[in-house]
Coordinates of C-alpha atoms in Angstrom, one line a residue:
M1 CA 114.2 127.6 89.8
F2 CA 114.6 128.7 93.5
V3 CA 111.9 131.2 94.5
D4 CA 112.2 132.6 98.0
Q5 CA 109.9 135.6 98.0
V6 CA 106.5 136.2 96.4
K7 CA 103.5 138.6 96.8
I8 CA 100.0 137.1 96.4
S9 CA 96.4 138.2 96.9
L10 CA 93.9 136.2 99.0
K11 CA 90.1 136.4 99.1
A12 CA 88.4 134.2 101.6
G13 CA 84.9 132.9 100.7
D14 CA 81.8 134.9 101.5
G15 CA 79.2 133.4 103.8
G16 CA 76.0 132.1 102.1
N17 CA 72.8 134.2 102.3
G18 CA 70.1 133.4 104.9
I19 CA 66.6 132.8 103.5
T20 CA 63.2 134.1 104.4
A21 CA 60.7 131.2 104.5
Y22 CA 57.7 130.1 106.5
R23 CA 56.4 126.7 107.8
R24 CA 53.4 125.4 105.8
E25 CA 52.2 122.3 107.5
K26 CA 48.8 120.8 107.7
Y27 CA 47.0 121.5 111.0
V28 CA 49.6 124.1 112.0
P29 CA 48.0 127.5 111.6
F30 CA 50.4 130.5 111.5
G31 CA 53.4 128.1 111.2
G32 CA 55.9 130.8 111.8
P33 CA 59.3 131.5 110.3
A34 CA 61.5 128.6 108.9
G35 CA 64.3 130.3 107.0
G36 CA 67.7 128.6 107.5
D37 CA 71.1 130.2 107.9
G38 CA 73.6 130.3 105.1
G39 CA 76.8 128.3 105.3
D40 CA 80.2 129.8 106.3
G41 CA 82.6 130.8 103.6
A42 CA 85.9 129.0 103.2
S43 CA 89.0 130.3 104.9
I44 CA 92.4 130.3 103.3
I45 CA 94.9 128.2 105.3
F46 CA 98.6 127.9 104.8
E47 CA 100.0 124.4 105.7
V48 CA 103.7 123.2 105.8
D49 CA 104.6 120.4 103.4
E50 CA 108.2 119.2 104.1
G51 CA 108.4 117.9 100.6
L52 CA 108.5 121.4 99.2
R53 CA 111.7 123.4 98.9
T54 CA 110.7 126.7 97.1
L55 CA 107.7 129.0 96.6
L56 CA 107.7 128.3 92.8
D57 CA 104.0 127.4 92.8
F58 CA 103.1 130.9 93.8
R59 CA 105.2 132.5 91.0
Y60 CA 102.7 131.6 88.4
Q61 CA 99.4 131.9 90.4
T62 CA 99.2 135.0 92.5
H63 CA 95.5 135.3 93.1
F64 CA 93.6 132.8 95.3
K65 CA 89.9 132.9 95.9
A66 CA 88.1 130.5 98.3
K67 CA 84.5 129.3 97.7
R68 CA 81.5 130.9 99.3
G69 CA 79.1 129.1 101.6
E70 CA 75.8 127.7 100.4
G71 CA 72.6 129.6 100.9
G72 CA 70.1 128.7 103.7
Q73 CA 67.1 126.4 102.9
S74 CA 63.5 126.3 104.0
S75 CA 62.4 124.2 107.0
N76 CA 65.3 125.8 109.0
M77 CA 67.9 123.9 107.0
H78 CA 71.4 125.3 107.3
G79 CA 73.4 125.9 104.1
K80 CA 76.6 123.8 103.6
N81 CA 79.8 125.3 104.9
A82 CA 82.4 125.7 102.1
E83 CA 85.6 123.6 102.3
H84 CA 88.7 125.6 103.3
L85 CA 91.3 126.4 100.7
V86 CA 94.6 124.9 101.9
L87 CA 97.8 126.2 100.3
K88 CA 101.0 124.1 100.8
V89 CA 104.2 125.9 101.6
P90 CA 107.8 124.7 102.4
P91 CA 109.1 124.7 106.0
G92 CA 110.6 128.1 106.9
T93 CA 107.9 130.2 105.3
I94 CA 106.9 133.5 106.9
V95 CA 103.6 135.2 105.9
K96 CA 103.6 139.0 106.2
S97 CA 100.8 141.5 105.5
V98 CA 101.8 143.8 102.6
E99 CA 99.8 146.7 104.1
T100 CA 101.2 146.6 107.7
E101 CA 104.3 144.4 107.2
E102 CA 103.1 142.5 110.3
V103 CA 104.1 138.8 110.6
L104 CA 100.9 136.8 110.3
A105 CA 102.4 133.4 110.5
D106 CA 105.8 131.7 110.9
L107 CA 105.5 128.1 109.6
V108 CA 108.4 125.7 110.4
E109 CA 107.0 122.3 111.3
D110 CA 105.6 119.7 108.8
G111 CA 101.8 119.9 109.0
Q112 CA 101.7 123.2 110.9
Q113 CA 98.7 125.4 109.8
A114 CA 97.8 129.0 110.0
V115 CA 94.5 130.7 109.0
V116 CA 95.5 133.9 107.1
A117 CA 92.2 135.0 105.5
K118 CA 89.1 134.1 107.4
G119 CA 85.9 133.1 105.6
G120 CA 82.7 135.1 106.2
R121 CA 79.9 134.0 108.5
G122 CA 76.8 132.7 106.9
G123 CA 73.8 135.1 106.9
R124 CA 71.0 134.4 109.4
G125 CA 67.6 133.2 108.2
N126 CA 64.4 134.9 109.3
S127 CA 63.7 132.3 112.0
R128 CA 66.7 133.7 113.9
F129 CA 65.1 137.1 114.2
A130 CA 61.8 135.9 115.7
S131 CA 60.8 137.6 119.0
P132 CA 57.6 138.1 121.0
R133 CA 57.1 141.5 119.4
N134 CA 57.8 140.1 115.9
P135 CA 57.0 136.4 115.8
A136 CA 57.1 136.2 112.0
P137 CA 59.9 138.4 110.7
D138 CA 59.9 138.9 106.9
F139 CA 63.6 139.6 106.4
S140 CA 66.9 137.7 106.5
E141 CA 70.7 138.5 106.3
N142 CA 73.1 138.2 103.4
G143 CA 76.3 136.3 104.1
E144 CA 79.3 138.2 105.6
P145 CA 82.1 139.0 103.1
G146 CA 85.3 136.9 103.5
E147 CA 88.5 138.7 104.4
E148 CA 90.6 140.1 101.5
I149 CA 94.3 140.6 102.0
E150 CA 97.6 140.9 100.1
V151 CA 100.5 139.0 101.7
T152 CA 104.2 138.4 101.1
L153 CA 105.6 134.9 101.5
E154 CA 109.3 134.8 102.5
L155 CA 111.2 131.6 102.7
K156 CA 114.1 131.3 105.2
L157 CA 115.9 128.0 104.7
L158 CA 115.8 125.5 107.6
A159 CA 119.4 124.3 107.5
D160 CA 121.5 123.3 110.5
V161 CA 124.7 124.6 109.0
G162 CA 125.2 127.5 106.6
L163 CA 128.3 127.9 104.4
V164 CA 129.3 131.5 104.0
G165 CA 132.2 133.2 102.3
F166 CA 133.2 135.2 99.2
P167 CA 132.3 133.8 95.7
S168 CA 134.6 131.1 94.4
V169 CA 136.0 129.9 97.7
G170 CA 134.8 126.4 97.3
K171 CA 131.4 126.2 99.1
S172 CA 129.5 124.5 96.2
T173 CA 132.4 122.0 95.8
L174 CA 132.4 121.1 99.5
L175 CA 128.6 120.5 99.4
S176 CA 128.9 118.3 96.3
I177 CA 131.6 116.2 98.1
V178 CA 129.9 115.7 101.4
S179 CA 126.3 115.2 100.2
K180 CA 124.3 114.0 97.2
A181 CA 123.5 117.6 96.2
K182 CA 124.6 118.6 92.7
P183 CA 125.2 122.4 92.7
K184 CA 126.7 124.0 89.6
I185 CA 130.5 124.3 90.0
G186 CA 133.1 126.2 88.0
A187 CA 135.8 128.8 88.1
Y188 CA 133.1 131.6 87.9
H189 CA 133.8 135.2 88.9
F190 CA 130.2 135.4 90.1
T191 CA 128.4 133.7 92.9
T192 CA 125.8 130.9 93.4
I193 CA 122.5 132.8 93.0
K194 CA 120.3 130.3 94.7
P195 CA 120.8 128.3 98.0
N196 CA 121.5 124.6 97.7
L197 CA 120.7 122.1 100.4
G198 CA 122.3 118.8 101.1
V199 CA 121.9 116.2 103.8
V200 CA 125.3 115.2 105.2
S201 CA 126.0 111.9 107.1
T202 CA 129.3 111.4 109.0
K203 CA 131.0 108.0 109.4
D204 CA 129.8 107.8 113.0
Q205 CA 126.1 107.9 111.8
R206 CA 125.4 111.5 112.7
S207 CA 123.6 113.7 110.1
F208 CA 122.8 117.3 109.5
V209 CA 121.4 119.6 106.7
L210 CA 124.1 121.8 105.1
A211 CA 123.2 124.9 103.0
D212 CA 125.5 126.4 100.3
L213 CA 124.4 130.0 100.4
P214 CA 125.0 132.8 97.9
G215 CA 128.4 134.4 98.3
L216 CA 128.6 137.5 100.4
I217 CA 130.2 140.8 99.2
E218 CA 131.0 144.0 101.1
G219 CA 127.9 146.0 101.9
A220 CA 125.6 143.0 101.9
A221 CA 124.0 144.1 105.2
E222 CA 122.9 147.3 103.4
G223 CA 121.4 145.3 100.6
V224 CA 124.4 145.4 98.2
G225 CA 124.5 142.4 95.8
L226 CA 122.2 139.7 97.0
G227 CA 122.4 141.4 100.4
H228 CA 119.4 140.7 102.6
Q229 CA 118.3 137.9 100.2
F230 CA 121.4 136.0 101.4
L231 CA 121.5 137.0 105.0
K232 CA 117.9 136.0 105.8
H233 CA 118.8 132.4 105.0
V234 CA 121.6 132.5 107.5
E235 CA 119.1 133.6 110.3
R236 CA 117.9 130.0 111.0
T237 CA 121.2 128.2 110.8
K238 CA 122.6 127.0 114.1
V239 CA 126.3 126.9 113.0
I240 CA 128.1 129.0 110.4
V241 CA 130.9 127.5 108.4
H242 CA 133.0 130.4 107.2
M243 CA 135.1 129.3 104.1
I244 CA 138.2 131.2 103.1
D245 CA 140.4 130.8 100.0
M246 CA 143.7 130.5 101.9
S247 CA 145.7 130.3 98.6
G248 CA 144.7 133.9 97.7
S249 CA 144.3 132.6 94.1
E250 CA 141.7 135.3 93.3
G251 CA 144.2 138.0 94.3
R252 CA 142.4 138.6 97.7
D253 CA 143.9 138.7 101.1
P254 CA 142.4 135.9 103.4
F255 CA 142.4 138.0 106.5
E256 CA 140.7 140.9 104.8
D257 CA 138.0 138.5 103.5
Y258 CA 137.5 137.1 107.0
K259 CA 137.0 140.6 108.4
V260 CA 134.7 141.7 105.7
I261 CA 132.4 138.7 106.0
N262 CA 132.2 139.0 109.8
D263 CA 131.5 142.7 109.6
E264 CA 128.6 142.0 107.3
L265 CA 127.2 139.4 109.7
K266 CA 127.6 141.8 112.6
A267 CA 125.9 144.7 110.7
Y268 CA 122.8 142.5 110.0
E269 CA 120.1 143.1 112.5
Q270 CA 119.5 139.5 113.5
R271 CA 122.6 139.2 115.7
L272 CA 124.3 136.6 113.4
E273 CA 127.6 137.2 115.0
D274 CA 126.3 135.2 118.0
R275 CA 126.1 132.0 115.9
P276 CA 128.9 129.5 116.6
Q277 CA 131.4 129.7 113.7
I278 CA 134.0 127.3 112.3
V279 CA 136.6 128.8 110.0
V280 CA 137.6 126.6 107.1
A281 CA 140.9 127.3 105.3
N282 CA 140.3 125.9 101.8
K283 CA 142.6 125.2 98.8
M284 CA 145.5 124.1 101.1
D285 CA 146.9 122.1 98.1
M286 CA 147.8 125.4 96.4
P287 CA 151.2 127.1 96.5
D288 CA 151.6 129.7 99.4
A289 CA 148.6 128.3 101.2
E290 CA 150.6 127.0 104.2
D291 CA 152.4 130.4 104.6
N292 CA 149.2 132.3 104.3
L293 CA 147.6 130.1 106.9
Q294 CA 150.3 130.7 109.4
L295 CA 150.0 134.5 108.8
F296 CA 146.3 134.3 109.1
K297 CA 146.4 132.6 112.5
E298 CA 148.8 135.3 113.7
Q299 CA 146.5 138.1 112.4
V300 CA 143.4 136.5 114.0
D301 CA 145.2 136.0 117.3
D302 CA 142.3 134.4 119.0
D303 CA 142.5 130.9 120.4
S304 CA 138.7 130.6 120.6
V305 CA 138.4 130.8 116.8
E306 CA 138.4 127.2 115.4
I307 CA 140.3 127.0 112.2
I308 CA 140.3 123.7 110.1
A309 CA 142.5 123.4 107.0
I310 CA 141.1 121.4 104.1
S311 CA 141.4 120.9 100.4
T312 CA 138.2 120.2 98.4
F313 CA 140.4 119.2 95.5
T314 CA 142.4 116.4 97.3
R315 CA 139.7 115.9 99.9
E316 CA 142.2 116.3 102.7
N317 CA 140.7 116.7 106.2
I318 CA 137.1 116.6 105.0
D319 CA 136.1 114.0 107.6
H320 CA 137.7 116.0 110.4
L321 CA 135.6 119.0 109.3
L322 CA 132.4 117.0 109.3
Y323 CA 133.1 115.6 112.8
A324 CA 133.8 119.2 114.1
I325 CA 130.5 120.5 112.6
A326 CA 128.5 117.6 114.1
D327 CA 130.2 118.1 117.5
K328 CA 129.4 121.9 117.4
L329 CA 125.7 121.1 116.5
E330 CA 125.4 118.8 119.5
E331 CA 126.6 121.7 121.8
V332 CA 124.0 124.1 120.4
K333 CA 121.1 121.9 119.6
D334 CA 119.0 123.2 122.6
V335 CA 119.6 126.8 121.8
D336 CA 116.8 128.7 120.1
F337 CA 118.6 131.5 118.2
N338 CA 115.3 132.9 116.8
K339 CA 113.4 133.1 120.1
E340 CA 114.1 136.8 120.7
D341 CA 113.6 137.9 117.1
E342 CA 110.4 136.2 116.1
D343 CA 106.9 137.1 117.1
L344 CA 105.5 133.7 116.2
G345 CA 107.0 130.2 116.5
V346 CA 106.4 126.5 117.0
N347 CA 104.1 125.6 119.8
R348 CA 103.4 129.3 120.6
V349 CA 100.1 131.1 120.2
L350 CA 99.9 134.9 119.8
Y351 CA 96.8 136.5 121.2
K352 CA 96.1 139.9 119.6
H353 CA 93.9 142.7 120.7
T354 CA 91.5 143.5 117.9
P355 CA 90.5 147.2 118.1
S356 CA 86.8 148.0 117.9
Q357 CA 85.5 148.1 114.3
D358 CA 82.6 150.5 115.1
K359 CA 84.7 153.5 114.1
F360 CA 83.5 155.4 111.0
T361 CA 84.5 158.5 109.0
I362 CA 82.3 161.0 107.2
T363 CA 83.6 162.9 104.1
R364 CA 82.0 164.9 101.3
D365 CA 81.9 164.1 97.6
D366 CA 82.3 166.7 94.9
D367 CA 78.5 166.8 94.5
A368 CA 78.1 167.6 98.2
A369 CA 76.9 164.1 99.1
Y370 CA 78.0 162.7 102.5
V371 CA 80.1 159.6 102.3
V372 CA 80.2 157.2 105.3
S373 CA 83.0 154.6 105.5
G374 CA 84.2 152.2 108.1
K375 CA 84.6 148.4 108.5
A376 CA 81.6 147.8 110.7
I377 CA 79.1 149.9 108.7
E378 CA 80.4 148.5 105.3
R379 CA 80.1 145.0 106.7
M380 CA 76.4 145.7 107.7
F381 CA 75.7 147.2 104.3
K382 CA 77.0 144.1 102.5
M383 CA 74.9 141.8 104.8
T384 CA 71.7 143.7 104.3
D385 CA 69.1 142.6 101.7
F386 CA 67.9 146.0 100.3
N387 CA 65.1 144.3 98.4
S388 CA 63.3 143.8 101.7
D389 CA 61.8 146.8 103.4
P390 CA 62.1 145.3 106.9
A391 CA 65.8 144.6 106.3
V392 CA 66.3 148.2 105.2
R393 CA 64.5 149.5 108.4
R394 CA 66.8 147.2 110.5
F395 CA 69.9 148.7 108.7
A396 CA 68.6 152.2 109.5
R397 CA 68.3 151.2 113.2
Q398 CA 71.8 149.8 113.2
M399 CA 73.1 153.1 111.8
R400 CA 71.3 155.1 114.4
S401 CA 72.7 152.8 117.3
M402 CA 76.3 153.3 116.0
G403 CA 75.8 157.1 116.3
I404 CA 76.0 157.7 112.5
D405 CA 72.8 159.7 112.3
D406 CA 74.0 162.1 115.1
A407 CA 77.4 162.4 113.4
L408 CA 75.8 163.3 110.1
R409 CA 73.7 166.0 111.8
A410 CA 76.8 167.4 113.5
R411 CA 78.4 167.7 110.0
G412 CA 75.5 169.7 108.8
C413 CA 73.4 167.0 107.1
K414 CA 69.8 168.1 106.6
N415 CA 66.5 166.5 105.6
G416 CA 66.7 165.3 101.9
D417 CA 70.6 165.3 101.7
I418 CA 72.2 162.4 100.0
V419 CA 74.3 159.9 102.0
R420 CA 76.5 157.3 100.3
I421 CA 77.8 154.0 101.7
L422 CA 79.9 151.8 99.3
G423 CA 78.2 153.2 96.3
G424 CA 74.7 152.9 97.7
E425 CA 72.7 156.1 98.0
F426 CA 70.2 157.0 100.7
E427 CA 68.2 160.1 101.5
F428 CA 68.6 161.6 104.9
I429 CA 65.3 161.8 106.7
E430 CA 64.7 163.5 110.0

């Protein structure tokens, strides 16, 4: 089964909790704090494995949760960091956020990695909060929660050459002849529904990857039929081989087919019409094919269009076609067609500005309680040990320094009113 798009949920590991502990050594009075930090939670990393060809593994498991870090120990011992969760994907995988549709990673080279969900930092032990004013703090931090995100994985095949054309023009037959690929072949009135890849070697020892792609129909650029599912696989090909049934055996006009396919390539937003194209006139062993080819050349009326006549049945001119494809690939091998269209790529790093997370919002519940929400305050809430009075007092100081107290007063919050954060309830005290 060929799977080229899946949606999955990721939860990176939480950091381990820090610990409150004290030194108890002989001859060391007032030994001081000795609580160690918690270990960092595991991140979720995507890594390219060139042995994979589909996203099938993600069809059956759609939720991934990484391990949390170990808690801190006494004697200032740090908890163990959790091992990262590495998910293997095929080359050509794009990772997008479901919420923002932003491209998070574009993975094309074997071994290339991208951290998509970052693990939480380990909580600090009480020895980290020691100061001249408070030499023996009696509180510690909980671990930071790991990132949680829903992503879409999209696979765009990494083939040098893409075979395009209407259904039943002979694309699958050509692939089976020139490579060891074994696509299903028959006189179907429907199209290949999954791309097939084959490695082609010419007699002069040149090789390239050829993809037999699902057949195009009119309206594909607007999503008709397999539509975008087909066209996205053409995006990364360097050369397009446009196959046409020159015999007209399916009752279609070769020139009309040629125009319709090129119109769909032009209509698609990735500027596919700029790809070098070789037109292949197939089924030349059939009656009327020679006459149709002469008429086709007159209708195209463009010397720059390379037209090669072949027959996949008699295997006439197949070697000539392969040499022409290999020559064309050598001409365009240094051209990066995806450079302008992609935000991320090989050997490129994207530095993003992360907006301040100190923003918060205050709303009212049905029972008139004030509800405070925001990334920073919710993160602090989760990292606070509410069983420790000093930790609670520290959390109150953090709220005050963020301006939440003043904002609550401005909203009309008075002494004794209820304030909620992530389900936790507090009494507002002036």
